Amino acid sequence: MNSSTDGDADPAEAPSARPRGSVMRDVARLAGVSHQTVSRVLNEHPNVRPETRARVLEAMRALNYRRNLAARTLVTRRSRTLGIIGFETTLFGPASMLYGIEAAARQAGYFVSVATVPNLDRRSVLDAVDRLTQQSVEGIIAIAPKPTVTTALLQVPAGLASVGVGGGATDDDAVPTVRIDNGAGARLATQHLLDLGHPTVHHVAGPIDWPEAYERIEGWRRTLYDAGAVVPPVAPGAWTARSGYEQGMVLARDPSVTAIFCGNDQIALGVLRALHEAGRRVPEQVSVVGFDDTPDAEYFLPPLTTVRQDFAELGRRSLRVLLDQIDRQGRGRSPDHVVLAPELVVRASTAMPGRARRRRGRPSGGARPGGPGGRG
Amino acid sequence: MNSSTDGDADPAEAPSARPRGSVMRDVARLAGVSHQTVSRVLNEHPNVRPETRARVLEAMRALNYRRNLAARTLVTRRSRTLGIIGFETTLFGPASMLYGIEAAARQAGYFVSVATVPNLDRRSVLDAVDRLTQQSVEGIIAIAPKPTVTTALLQVPAGLASVGVGGGATDDDAVPTVRIDNGAGARLATQHLLDLGHPTVHHVAGPIDWPEAYERIEGWRRTLYDAGAVVPPVAPGAWTARSGYEQGMVLARDPSVTAIFCGNDQIALGVLRALHEAGRRVPEQVSVVGFDDTPDAEYFLPPLTTVRQDFAELGRRSLRVLLDQIDRQGRGRSPDHVVLAPELVVRASTAMPGRARRRRGRPSGGARPGGPGGRG
DNA sequence: GATCTTGATGTTACCGCTCACACCATACCG
DNA sequence: CGGTATGGTGTGAGCGGTAACATCAAGATC
């Protein structure tokens, strides 16, 4: 606090060193033991006298000691850190997966470092992998809808565990994946509409170069085909409400359209608005089904029938797969490919064709008792 | 694959060493220089002969060398890593801030480590701070709507930079903050409705213990007061569509309600549904305004008039504040408090009271030319 | 009672990097 | 031509931990 004449400061005073907290040696000195004993206490080594342990713990508390992870990582070669490569993490799905992964990682005693990519081209992904590698992460989870990402994961330095989560099936299965069965989800939606009596089902798809979108298209097409129904053309678009709105405008003009399966809930939102503006009532004249079951879907007008995927569970499962891989350290067993089953959530946006559901102007969503289109 | 008799394994074989990549010494040897010269090349030190530099770079490429960040951190005491404490990161707002921060950090050459908290009590937050400290982060950004968080930031080890982003004003201003002016946002919304001719404006608020919710309530109340309008009671709820729906049901029964300002867009979604089910038309009979401008708001039925806050910009600004703080290393200047102005986005959910807007059944959102309720 | 175990602790050598400094050529200077 | 600056490079120490080994007292074993 005395000489504040910096610039020409006495070099003996260690001029601009970051204030460093106490280290193991400080704790050791205060507790009257060697630093190694402190280390043993920290790592819960059994051979420490309870009395000594108590003394060390007390010293750690007194000095507010935090172990230095960098030093530990350096010598053990284990950073206890996982890397996540994220894309479009502002959307509900990716954000939920991210959250699920982080929460599970924390519980497992791992730290999480995030690298988002501005787009999914090879370079960006490799760049993200590189940044994570520098941080000596022990494994990488890629929120990875496109194959560029999973194949890029093959590039990771040998011995580094990795898993792709939430995309489609991969061509080569060298990289483990965790995802939902998009085809089955599409089938649930489509069959639901067919069962209601719709002669066929139209589809407003996501971007066709995303395996998720492609698989949903295929599941839908296949279901129609199996049922002997006409397969209308698909015009793939984006995952956005805007895209749904635009395509919905076209479908709304065609009076033969009575059922629309949408690639996700946002598309469905756009479709709903297009139908509304065209004066076509949902579900009386047209039924609509979404995909994802975002929290908002239950409050759309009308509450959206949709296919739920459990993003948080995807995150948790992907972490488990990754940790398994880390434990095995590369040897043994072929890569896991976990496929979770999606679930149809029926709400008020679907009905038999050409039939009102007697709900016009009535409070509280129609036939379903017990509150506002509840989830269970 | 031979001796699977573990437990008695031959210790001479270096059993479980992680495959380590090449290190500086390897590069040095291959390039025929000392490790220090390699370090100089890596850190772009000027005093290296171009020819030597080239040789080193070539060696690095040949060996696929990656510098070990843990070692570097250990000696420099700079991890080039920032910590983010996130809460409810599955929601659009927090997720966007997270994204904005990460993108900006990457550009600034920083890594990002995320610690989400299950709830906002003091313990959880301190725990998150602790985990980040262990990773020797150089600064912490808390996506921190509640004061518990910002005050917990005061607990961070001395010399560690921190900033709270996206919450309300803080009581003590010791911790820098970046946020929007919630009061001004509420005023924009309320005044807009008053200007349209509504005698007063009702408010469906968020949880009152969140400063954001509180400040919006105050802004709304103050605006009504200044205009000499009646100030109806507020019943604070959650930030969810469900909460909006429940409170919307109550308001829908009251024929004197002609204008509703909602704490956020999700609440507005619920209110819209409640009004619809009660047979009250929006905006003909009741006007509704939201807050946030989520991407979906434009496609609500009707497209939602709302107050936009630029979450990504909040993220970027908070990063800048944090980096400034790091550069200053604690000395000088009182903490920054950046307050951004929100912006009213008028769409189709607001109109003069008791007057239709001549848009029933017409295609494409009413009076506004040029597409579906465009953002501009 | 000498030897062997075993528990509790200390000593030492690194992990991979950067920093401070030493060193050696040249180049420049009076 | 001796002395000083300066560019290019090497050497050694040490950041804060952990692993392996050394040490040493006390109890178990014969």
PDB file of C-alpha atoms in Angstrom, chain A residues 298-299 303 346-347 362-376, chain B residues 242 245-246 249 273 277:
ATOM      1  CA  GLU A 298     -49.461 -26.660 -25.978  1.00  0.00           C
ATOM      2  CA  TYR A 299     -50.614 -23.052 -26.224  1.00  0.00           C
ATOM      3  CA  PRO A 303     -53.058 -26.550 -29.036  1.00  0.00           C
ATOM      4  CA  VAL A 346     -52.456 -35.605 -29.164  1.00  0.00           C
ATOM      5  CA  ARG A 347     -53.952 -32.190 -28.575  1.00  0.00           C
ATOM      6  CA  ARG A 362     -66.465 -23.017 -26.141  1.00  0.00           C
ATOM      7  CA  PRO A 363     -63.983 -22.373 -23.387  1.00  0.00           C
ATOM      8  CA  SER A 364     -61.191 -24.827 -22.708  1.00  0.00           C
ATOM      9  CA  GLY A 365     -60.022 -26.945 -25.620  1.00  0.00           C
ATOM     10  CA  GLY A 366     -62.830 -29.229 -26.665  1.00  0.00           C
ATOM     11  CA  ALA A 367     -63.175 -32.883 -25.892  1.00  0.00           C
ATOM     12  CA  ARG A 368     -60.357 -33.216 -23.424  1.00  0.00           C
ATOM     13  CA  PRO A 369     -61.300 -32.863 -19.803  1.00  0.00           C
ATOM     14  CA  GLY A 370     -58.992 -31.752 -17.052  1.00  0.00           C
ATOM     15  CA  GLY A 371     -57.540 -28.455 -18.054  1.00  0.00           C
ATOM     16  CA  PRO A 372     -55.734 -26.802 -20.917  1.00  0.00           C
ATOM     17  CA  GLY A 373     -54.562 -29.575 -23.182  1.00  0.00           C
ATOM     18  CA  GLY A 374     -52.459 -31.111 -20.457  1.00  0.00           C
ATOM     19  CA  ARG A 375     -49.371 -33.012 -21.279  1.00  0.00           C
ATOM     20  CA  GLY A 376     -49.993 -36.361 -19.713  1.00  0.00           C
TER      21      GLY A 376
ATOM     22  CA  ARG B 242     -49.458 -21.652 -18.775  1.00  0.00           C
ATOM     23  CA  TYR B 245     -53.294 -18.721 -19.923  1.00  0.00           C
ATOM     24  CA  GLU B 246     -54.514 -18.951 -16.361  1.00  0.00           C
ATOM     25  CA  MET B 249     -58.886 -16.665 -18.363  1.00  0.00           C
ATOM     26  CA  ARG B 273     -55.251 -18.576 -26.190  1.00  0.00           C
ATOM     27  CA  GLU B 277     -61.302 -19.582 -26.037  1.00  0.00           C
TER      28      GLU B 277
END
